[in-house]
mmCIF file of C-alpha atoms in Angstrom:
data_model
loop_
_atom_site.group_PDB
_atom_site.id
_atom_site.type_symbol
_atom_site.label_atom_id
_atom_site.label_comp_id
_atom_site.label_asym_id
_atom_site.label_seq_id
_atom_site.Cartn_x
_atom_site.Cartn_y
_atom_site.Cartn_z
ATOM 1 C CA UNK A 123 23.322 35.062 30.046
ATOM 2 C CA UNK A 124 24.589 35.906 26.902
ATOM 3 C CA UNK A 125 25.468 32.435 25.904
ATOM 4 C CA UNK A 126 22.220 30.779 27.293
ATOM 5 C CA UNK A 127 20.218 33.554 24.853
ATOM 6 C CA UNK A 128 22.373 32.786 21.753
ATOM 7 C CA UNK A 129 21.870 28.662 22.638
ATOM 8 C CA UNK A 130 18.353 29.090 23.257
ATOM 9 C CA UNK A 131 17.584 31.400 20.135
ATOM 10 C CA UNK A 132 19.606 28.933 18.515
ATOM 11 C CA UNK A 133 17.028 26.190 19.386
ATOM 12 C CA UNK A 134 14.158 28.284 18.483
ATOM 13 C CA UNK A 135 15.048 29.104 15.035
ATOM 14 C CA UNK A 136 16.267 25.375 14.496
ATOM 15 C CA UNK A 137 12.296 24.155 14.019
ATOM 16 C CA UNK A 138 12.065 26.779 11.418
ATOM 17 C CA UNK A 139 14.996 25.584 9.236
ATOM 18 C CA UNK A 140 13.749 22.340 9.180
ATOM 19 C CA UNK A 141 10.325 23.235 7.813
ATOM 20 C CA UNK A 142 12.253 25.207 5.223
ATOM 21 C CA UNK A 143 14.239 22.968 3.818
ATOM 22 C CA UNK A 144 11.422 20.233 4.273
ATOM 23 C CA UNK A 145 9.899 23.193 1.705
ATOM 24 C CA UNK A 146 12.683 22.488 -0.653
ATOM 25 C CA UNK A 147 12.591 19.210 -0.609
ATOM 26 C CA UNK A 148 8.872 19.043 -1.307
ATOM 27 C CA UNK A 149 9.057 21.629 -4.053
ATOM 28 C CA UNK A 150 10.632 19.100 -7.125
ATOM 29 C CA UNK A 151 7.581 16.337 -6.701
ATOM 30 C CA UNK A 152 5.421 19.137 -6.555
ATOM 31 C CA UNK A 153 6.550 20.751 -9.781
ATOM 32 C CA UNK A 154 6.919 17.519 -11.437
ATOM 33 C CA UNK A 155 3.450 16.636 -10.464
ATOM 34 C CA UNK A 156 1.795 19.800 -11.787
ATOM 35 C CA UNK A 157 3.772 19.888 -15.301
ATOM 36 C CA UNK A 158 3.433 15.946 -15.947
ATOM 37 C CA UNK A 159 -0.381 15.520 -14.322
ATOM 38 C CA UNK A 160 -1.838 18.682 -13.559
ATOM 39 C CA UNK A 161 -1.445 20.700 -16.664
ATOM 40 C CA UNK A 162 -2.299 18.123 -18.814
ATOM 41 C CA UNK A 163 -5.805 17.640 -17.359
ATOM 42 C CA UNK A 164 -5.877 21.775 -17.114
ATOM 43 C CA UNK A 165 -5.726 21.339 -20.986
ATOM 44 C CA UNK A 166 -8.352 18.556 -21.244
ATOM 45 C CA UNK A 167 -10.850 20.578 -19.154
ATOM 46 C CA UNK A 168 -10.332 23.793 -21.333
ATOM 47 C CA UNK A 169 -10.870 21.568 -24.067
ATOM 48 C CA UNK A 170 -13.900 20.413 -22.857
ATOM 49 C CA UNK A 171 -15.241 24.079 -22.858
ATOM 50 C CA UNK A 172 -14.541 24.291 -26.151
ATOM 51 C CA UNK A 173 -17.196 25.352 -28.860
ATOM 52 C CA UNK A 174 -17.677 26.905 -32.484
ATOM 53 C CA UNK A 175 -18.618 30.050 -30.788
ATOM 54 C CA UNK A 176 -16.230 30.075 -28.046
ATOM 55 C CA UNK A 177 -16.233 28.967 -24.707
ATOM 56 C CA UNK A 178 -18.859 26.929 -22.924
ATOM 57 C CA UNK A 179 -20.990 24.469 -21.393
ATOM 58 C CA UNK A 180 -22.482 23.113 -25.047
ATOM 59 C CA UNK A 181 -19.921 20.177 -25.664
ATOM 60 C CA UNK A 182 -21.385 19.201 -21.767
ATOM 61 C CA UNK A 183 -24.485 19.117 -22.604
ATOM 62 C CA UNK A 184 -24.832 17.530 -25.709
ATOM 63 C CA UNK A 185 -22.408 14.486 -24.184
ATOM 64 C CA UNK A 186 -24.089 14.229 -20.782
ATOM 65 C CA UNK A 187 -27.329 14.438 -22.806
ATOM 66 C CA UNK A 188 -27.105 11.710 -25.627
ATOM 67 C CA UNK A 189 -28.212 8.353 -25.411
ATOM 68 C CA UNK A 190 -24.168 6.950 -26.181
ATOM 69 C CA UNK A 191 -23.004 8.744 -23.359
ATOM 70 C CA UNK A 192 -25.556 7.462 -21.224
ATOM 71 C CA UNK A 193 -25.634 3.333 -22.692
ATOM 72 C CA UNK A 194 -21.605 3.430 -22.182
ATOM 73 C CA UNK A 195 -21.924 4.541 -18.712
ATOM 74 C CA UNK A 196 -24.751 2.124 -18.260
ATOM 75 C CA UNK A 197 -22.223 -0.893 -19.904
ATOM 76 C CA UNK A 198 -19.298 0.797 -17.917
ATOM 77 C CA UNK A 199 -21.145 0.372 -14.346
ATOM 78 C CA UNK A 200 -22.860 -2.556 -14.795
ATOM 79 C CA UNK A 201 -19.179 -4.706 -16.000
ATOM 80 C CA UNK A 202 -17.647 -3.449 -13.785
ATOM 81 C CA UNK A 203 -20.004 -3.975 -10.767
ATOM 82 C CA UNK A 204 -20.289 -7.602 -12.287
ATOM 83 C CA UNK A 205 -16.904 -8.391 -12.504
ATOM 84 C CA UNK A 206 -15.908 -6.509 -9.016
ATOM 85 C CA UNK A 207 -18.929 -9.075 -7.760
ATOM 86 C CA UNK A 208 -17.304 -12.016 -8.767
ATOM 87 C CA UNK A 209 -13.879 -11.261 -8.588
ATOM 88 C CA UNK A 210 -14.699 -10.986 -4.700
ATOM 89 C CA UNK A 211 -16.699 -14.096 -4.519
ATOM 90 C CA UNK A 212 -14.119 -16.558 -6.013
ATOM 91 C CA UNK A 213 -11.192 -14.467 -4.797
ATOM 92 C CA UNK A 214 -12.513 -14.913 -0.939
ATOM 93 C CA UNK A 215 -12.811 -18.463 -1.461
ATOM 94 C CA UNK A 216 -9.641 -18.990 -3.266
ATOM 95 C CA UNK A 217 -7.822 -17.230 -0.395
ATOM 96 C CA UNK A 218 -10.062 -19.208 2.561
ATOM 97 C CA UNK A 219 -9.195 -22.447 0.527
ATOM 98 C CA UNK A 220 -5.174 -21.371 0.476
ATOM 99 C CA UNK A 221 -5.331 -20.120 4.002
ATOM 100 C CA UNK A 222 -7.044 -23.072 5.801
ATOM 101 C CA UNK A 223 -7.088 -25.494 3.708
ATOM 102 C CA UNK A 224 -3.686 -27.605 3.955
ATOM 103 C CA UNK A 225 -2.616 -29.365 0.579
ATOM 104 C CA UNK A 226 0.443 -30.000 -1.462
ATOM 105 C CA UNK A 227 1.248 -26.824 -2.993
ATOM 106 C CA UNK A 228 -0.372 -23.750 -1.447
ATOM 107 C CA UNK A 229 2.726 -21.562 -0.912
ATOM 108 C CA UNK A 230 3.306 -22.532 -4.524
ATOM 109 C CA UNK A 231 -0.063 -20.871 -5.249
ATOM 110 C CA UNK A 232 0.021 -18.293 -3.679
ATOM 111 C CA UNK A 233 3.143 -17.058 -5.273
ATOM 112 C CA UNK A 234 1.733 -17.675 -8.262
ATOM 113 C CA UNK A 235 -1.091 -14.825 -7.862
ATOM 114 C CA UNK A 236 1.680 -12.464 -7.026
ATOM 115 C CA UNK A 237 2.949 -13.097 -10.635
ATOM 116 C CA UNK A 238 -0.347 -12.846 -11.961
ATOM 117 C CA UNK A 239 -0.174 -9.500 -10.729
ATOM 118 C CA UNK A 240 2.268 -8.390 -12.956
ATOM 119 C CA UNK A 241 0.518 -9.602 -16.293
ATOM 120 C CA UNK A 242 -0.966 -7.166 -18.779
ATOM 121 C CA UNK A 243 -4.718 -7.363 -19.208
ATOM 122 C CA UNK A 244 -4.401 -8.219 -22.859
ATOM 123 C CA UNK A 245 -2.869 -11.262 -22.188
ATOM 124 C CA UNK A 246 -5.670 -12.527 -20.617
ATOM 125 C CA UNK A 247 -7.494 -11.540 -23.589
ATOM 126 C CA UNK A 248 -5.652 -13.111 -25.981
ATOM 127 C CA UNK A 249 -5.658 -16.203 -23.843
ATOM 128 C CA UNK A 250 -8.985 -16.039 -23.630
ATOM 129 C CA UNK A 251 -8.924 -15.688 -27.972
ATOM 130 C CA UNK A 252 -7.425 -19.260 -28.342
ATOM 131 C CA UNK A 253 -9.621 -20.716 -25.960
ATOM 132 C CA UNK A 254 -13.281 -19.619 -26.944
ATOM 133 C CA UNK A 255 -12.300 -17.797 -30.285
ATOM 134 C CA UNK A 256 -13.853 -18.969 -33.682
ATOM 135 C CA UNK A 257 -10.778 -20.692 -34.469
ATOM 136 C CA UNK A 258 -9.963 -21.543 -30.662
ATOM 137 C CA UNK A 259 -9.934 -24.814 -28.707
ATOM 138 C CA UNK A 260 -13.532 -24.424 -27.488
ATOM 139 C CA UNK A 261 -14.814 -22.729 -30.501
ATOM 140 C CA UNK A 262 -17.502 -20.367 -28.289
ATOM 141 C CA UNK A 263 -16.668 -17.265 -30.772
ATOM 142 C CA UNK A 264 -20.170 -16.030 -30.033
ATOM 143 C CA UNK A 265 -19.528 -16.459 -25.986
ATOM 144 C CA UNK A 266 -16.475 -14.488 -26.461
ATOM 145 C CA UNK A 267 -17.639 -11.226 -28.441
ATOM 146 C CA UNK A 268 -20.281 -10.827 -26.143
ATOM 147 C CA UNK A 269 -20.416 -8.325 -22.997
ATOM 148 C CA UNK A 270 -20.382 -12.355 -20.974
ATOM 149 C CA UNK A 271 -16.804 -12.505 -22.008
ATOM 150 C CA UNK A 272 -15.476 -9.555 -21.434
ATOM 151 C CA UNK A 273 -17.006 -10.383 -17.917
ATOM 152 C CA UNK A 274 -15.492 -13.408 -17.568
ATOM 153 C CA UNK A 275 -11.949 -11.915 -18.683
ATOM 154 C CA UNK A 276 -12.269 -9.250 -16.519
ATOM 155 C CA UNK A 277 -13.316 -11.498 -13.398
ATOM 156 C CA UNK A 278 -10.341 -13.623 -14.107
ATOM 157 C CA UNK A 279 -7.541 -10.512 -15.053
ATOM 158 C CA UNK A 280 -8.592 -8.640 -11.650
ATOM 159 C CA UNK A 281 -9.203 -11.705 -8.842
ATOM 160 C CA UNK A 282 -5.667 -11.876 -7.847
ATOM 161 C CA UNK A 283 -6.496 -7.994 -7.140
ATOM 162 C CA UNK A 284 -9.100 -9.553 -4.167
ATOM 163 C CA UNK A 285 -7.140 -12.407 -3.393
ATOM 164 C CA UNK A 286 -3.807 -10.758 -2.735
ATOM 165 C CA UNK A 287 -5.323 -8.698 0.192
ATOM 166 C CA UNK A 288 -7.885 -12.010 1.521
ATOM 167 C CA UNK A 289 -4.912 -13.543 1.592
ATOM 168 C CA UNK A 290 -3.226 -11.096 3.508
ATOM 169 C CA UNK A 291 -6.221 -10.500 6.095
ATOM 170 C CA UNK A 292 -6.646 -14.214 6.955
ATOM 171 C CA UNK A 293 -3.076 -14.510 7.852
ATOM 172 C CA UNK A 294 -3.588 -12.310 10.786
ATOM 173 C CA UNK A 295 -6.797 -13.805 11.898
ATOM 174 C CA UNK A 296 -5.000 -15.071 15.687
ATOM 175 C CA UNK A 297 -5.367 -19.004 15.854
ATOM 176 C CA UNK A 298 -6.286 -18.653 19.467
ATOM 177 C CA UNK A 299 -9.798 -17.205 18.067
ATOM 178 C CA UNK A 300 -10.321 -20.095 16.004
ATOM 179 C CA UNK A 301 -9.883 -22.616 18.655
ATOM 180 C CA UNK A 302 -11.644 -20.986 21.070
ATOM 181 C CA UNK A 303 -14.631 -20.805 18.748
ATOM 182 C CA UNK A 304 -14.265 -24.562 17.915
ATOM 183 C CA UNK A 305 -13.655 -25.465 21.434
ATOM 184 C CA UNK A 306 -17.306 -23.792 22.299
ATOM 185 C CA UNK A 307 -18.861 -26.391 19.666
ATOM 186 C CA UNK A 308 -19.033 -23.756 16.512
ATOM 187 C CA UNK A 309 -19.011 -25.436 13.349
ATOM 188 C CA UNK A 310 -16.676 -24.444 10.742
ATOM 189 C CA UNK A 311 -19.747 -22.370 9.047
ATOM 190 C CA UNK A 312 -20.250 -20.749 11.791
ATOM 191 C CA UNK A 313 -16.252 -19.740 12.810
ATOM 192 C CA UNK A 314 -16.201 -18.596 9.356
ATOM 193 C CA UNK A 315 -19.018 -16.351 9.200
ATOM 194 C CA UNK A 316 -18.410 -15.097 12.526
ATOM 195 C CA UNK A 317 -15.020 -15.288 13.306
ATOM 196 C CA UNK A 318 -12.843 -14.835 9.707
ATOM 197 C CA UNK A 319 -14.651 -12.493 7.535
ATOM 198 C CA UNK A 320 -15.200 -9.874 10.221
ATOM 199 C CA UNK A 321 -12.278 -9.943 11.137
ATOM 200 C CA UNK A 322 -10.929 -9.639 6.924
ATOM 201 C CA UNK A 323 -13.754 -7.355 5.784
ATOM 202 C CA UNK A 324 -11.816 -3.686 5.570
ATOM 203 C CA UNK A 325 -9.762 -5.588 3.595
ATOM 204 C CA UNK A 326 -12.276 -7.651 1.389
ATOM 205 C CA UNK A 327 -13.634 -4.568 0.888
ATOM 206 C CA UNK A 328 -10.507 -2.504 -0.204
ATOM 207 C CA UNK A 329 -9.824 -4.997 -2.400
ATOM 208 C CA UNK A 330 -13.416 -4.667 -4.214
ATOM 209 C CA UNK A 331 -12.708 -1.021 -4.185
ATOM 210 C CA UNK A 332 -9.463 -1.525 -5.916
ATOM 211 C CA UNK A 333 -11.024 -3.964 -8.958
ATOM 212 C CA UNK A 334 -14.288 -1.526 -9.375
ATOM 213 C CA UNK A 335 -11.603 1.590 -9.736
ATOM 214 C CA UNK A 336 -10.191 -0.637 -12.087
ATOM 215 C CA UNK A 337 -13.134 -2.828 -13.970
ATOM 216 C CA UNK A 338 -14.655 0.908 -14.282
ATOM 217 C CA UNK A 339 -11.067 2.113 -16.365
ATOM 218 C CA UNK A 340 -10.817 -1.328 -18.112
ATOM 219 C CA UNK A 341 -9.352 -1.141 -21.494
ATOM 220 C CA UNK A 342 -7.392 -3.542 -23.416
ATOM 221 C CA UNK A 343 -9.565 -6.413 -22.676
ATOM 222 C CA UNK A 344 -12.469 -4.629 -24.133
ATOM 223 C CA UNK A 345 -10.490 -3.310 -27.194
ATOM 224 C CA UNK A 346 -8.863 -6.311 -28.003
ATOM 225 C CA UNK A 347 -11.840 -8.466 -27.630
ATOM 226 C CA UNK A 348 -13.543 -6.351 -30.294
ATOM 227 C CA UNK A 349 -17.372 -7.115 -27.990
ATOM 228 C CA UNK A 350 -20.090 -6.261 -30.949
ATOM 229 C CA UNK A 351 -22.332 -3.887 -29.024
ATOM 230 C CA UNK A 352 -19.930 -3.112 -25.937
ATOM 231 C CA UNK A 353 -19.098 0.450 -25.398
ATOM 232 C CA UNK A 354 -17.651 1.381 -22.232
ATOM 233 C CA UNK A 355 -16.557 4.699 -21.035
ATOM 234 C CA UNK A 356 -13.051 4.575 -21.628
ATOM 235 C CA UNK A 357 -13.698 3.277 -25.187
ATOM 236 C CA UNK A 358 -15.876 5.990 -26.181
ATOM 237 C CA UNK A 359 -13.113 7.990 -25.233
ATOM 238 C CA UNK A 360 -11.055 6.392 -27.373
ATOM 239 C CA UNK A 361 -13.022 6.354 -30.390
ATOM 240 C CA UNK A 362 -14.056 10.217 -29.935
ATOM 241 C CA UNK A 363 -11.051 11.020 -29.393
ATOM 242 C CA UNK A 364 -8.758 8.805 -31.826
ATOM 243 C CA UNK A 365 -11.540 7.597 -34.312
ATOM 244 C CA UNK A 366 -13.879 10.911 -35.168
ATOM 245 C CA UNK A 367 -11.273 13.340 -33.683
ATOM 246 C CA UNK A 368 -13.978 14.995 -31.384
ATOM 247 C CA UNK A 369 -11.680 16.516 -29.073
ATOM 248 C CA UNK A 370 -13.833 18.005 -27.040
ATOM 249 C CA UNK A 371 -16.782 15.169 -26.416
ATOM 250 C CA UNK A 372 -13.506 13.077 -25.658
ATOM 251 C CA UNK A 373 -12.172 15.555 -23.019
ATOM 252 C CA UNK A 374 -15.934 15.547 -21.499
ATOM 253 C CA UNK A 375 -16.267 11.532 -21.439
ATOM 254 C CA UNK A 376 -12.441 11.824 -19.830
ATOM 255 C CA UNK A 377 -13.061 14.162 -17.293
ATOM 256 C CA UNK A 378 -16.211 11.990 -16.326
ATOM 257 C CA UNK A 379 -13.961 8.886 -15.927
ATOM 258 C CA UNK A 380 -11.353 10.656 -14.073
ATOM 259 C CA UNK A 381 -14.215 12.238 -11.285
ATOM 260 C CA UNK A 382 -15.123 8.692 -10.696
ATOM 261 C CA UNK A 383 -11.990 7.030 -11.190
ATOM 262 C CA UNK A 384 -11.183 9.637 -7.954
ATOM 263 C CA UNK A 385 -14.049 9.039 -5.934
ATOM 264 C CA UNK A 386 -13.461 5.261 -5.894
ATOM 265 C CA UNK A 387 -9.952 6.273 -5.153
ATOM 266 C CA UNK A 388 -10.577 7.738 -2.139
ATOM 267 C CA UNK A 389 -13.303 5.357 -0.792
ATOM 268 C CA UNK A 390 -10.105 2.424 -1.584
ATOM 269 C CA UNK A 391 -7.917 4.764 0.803
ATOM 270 C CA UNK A 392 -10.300 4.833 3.016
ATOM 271 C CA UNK A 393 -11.248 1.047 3.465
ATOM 272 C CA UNK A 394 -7.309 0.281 2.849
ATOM 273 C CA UNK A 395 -6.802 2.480 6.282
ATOM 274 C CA UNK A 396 -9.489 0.464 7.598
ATOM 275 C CA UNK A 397 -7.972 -2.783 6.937
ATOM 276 C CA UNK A 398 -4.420 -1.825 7.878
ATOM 277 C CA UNK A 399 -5.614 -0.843 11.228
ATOM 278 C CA UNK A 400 -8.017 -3.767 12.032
ATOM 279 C CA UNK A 401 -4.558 -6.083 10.864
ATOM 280 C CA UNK A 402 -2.539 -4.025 13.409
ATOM 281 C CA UNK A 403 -5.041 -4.253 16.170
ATOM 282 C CA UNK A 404 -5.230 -8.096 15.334
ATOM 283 C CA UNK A 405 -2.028 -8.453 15.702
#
């Protein structure tokens, strides 16, 4: 009896350990997190707060309240809901066109988005500077510095970001659903709107979630393109912050970006779930 009690306490406390030392192990990202992410943005939003008199909900105010804060958000949504538009519109087709379309060269192609992947966004903009700059091939200087070609830069940096996952989606489309649909006299219009994109849309639509979060915190392409009369949020960060040395309008515009940079976030792990489940139940 003895025995069986010091086996079976044994076993009970055994659970416990684990979740202890799970604990431990979960402690160092934790830490690291907090001193490399959290306190930072503790210091930006105590910055924020941060008046002549004091502490306070002034620097707020006059931000949320002034006609720049309010055109750069303006600019901010409306690129990026532009360029999230049409990044989804020629990535779907792109992907359709390398996923049923059988030519010379489509695994080829579709390696080459993964690289694209990888590229900085300023190297689309520079590209983009010998093509349609003053001195470029094209010679559209006034296209370019325009809030048209930061559009067009952006749609072409951030497709790959909807093609990737169309690509991904169509592959698990089952063929059987395709023939059946043909063999019942469905045109190819028809299979496509009823068949293939219901079946991809969680992950179309993670995808556009992905390229807004990322249109919305665009950049490089914006600085580098110099756009006369272009201000989006993240650049009005930048020059409050860099140019004027308003520390505490910047840390307002910043904290702004980041709500919304985390809302999208969430509705992209949300539709991601989505799509990983309707590919698992497809399979």
């Amino acid at each position: 009896m003895t025995a069986v009690a010091l086996v079976s306490g044994k076993q009970r406390s055994h659970p416990v350990s684990r979740s202890r030392r799970g604990w431990v192990w979960l402690l160092p990202p934790l830490v690291v997190v907090a001193v490399f992410f959290g306190y930072p943005l503790v210091l930006v939003a105590g910055q924020s707060l941060t008046t002549n008199t004091g502490f306070g909900l002034g620097v707020w105010a006059d931000v949320l309240g002034s006609a720049e804060f309010r055109d750069a958000a303006g600019q901010t949504v409306v690129l990026a809901l532009g360029a999230t538009t049409g990044c989804v519109l020629l990535g779907t087709f792109l992907a359709l066109v390398v996923a049923f379309v059988p030519f010379p060269g489509a695994r080829t192609l579709s390696r080459l988005v993964d690289t694209v992947l990888a590229f900085p966004s300023f190297l689309i903009a520079l590209a983009f500077t010998f093509l349609y700059g003053s001195a470029g091939v094209f010679g559209a200087g006034g296209f370019l510095y325009s809030p048209w070609g930061v559009l067009l830069a952006e749609i072409t940096f951030y497709t790959p970001f909807v093609m990737r996952p169309a690509l991904a989606a169509f592959g698990q489309v089952p063929g059987v659903h395709l023939d059946v649909a043909a063999s019942l006299g469905a045109r190819p219009g028809r299979v496509l709107w009823r068949v293939v994109l219901p079946a991809a849309l969680p992950s179309l639509a993670s995808g556009a979630c992905l390229t807004l979060l990322l249109a919305l915190n665009e950049f490089g392409i914006v600085l580098f393109l110099g756009a006369k009369g272009v201000t989006t949020l993240p650049m009005l960060v930048y020059g409050k912050g860099i140019v004027t040395f308003d520390f505490p309008a910047a840390s307002v515009v910043a904290l702004v970006d980041v709500a919304i940079s985390l809302l999208l976030y969430g509705s992209y792990r949300v539709l991601a779930g989505r799509g990983r489940g309707a590919a698992v139940d497809a399979a």
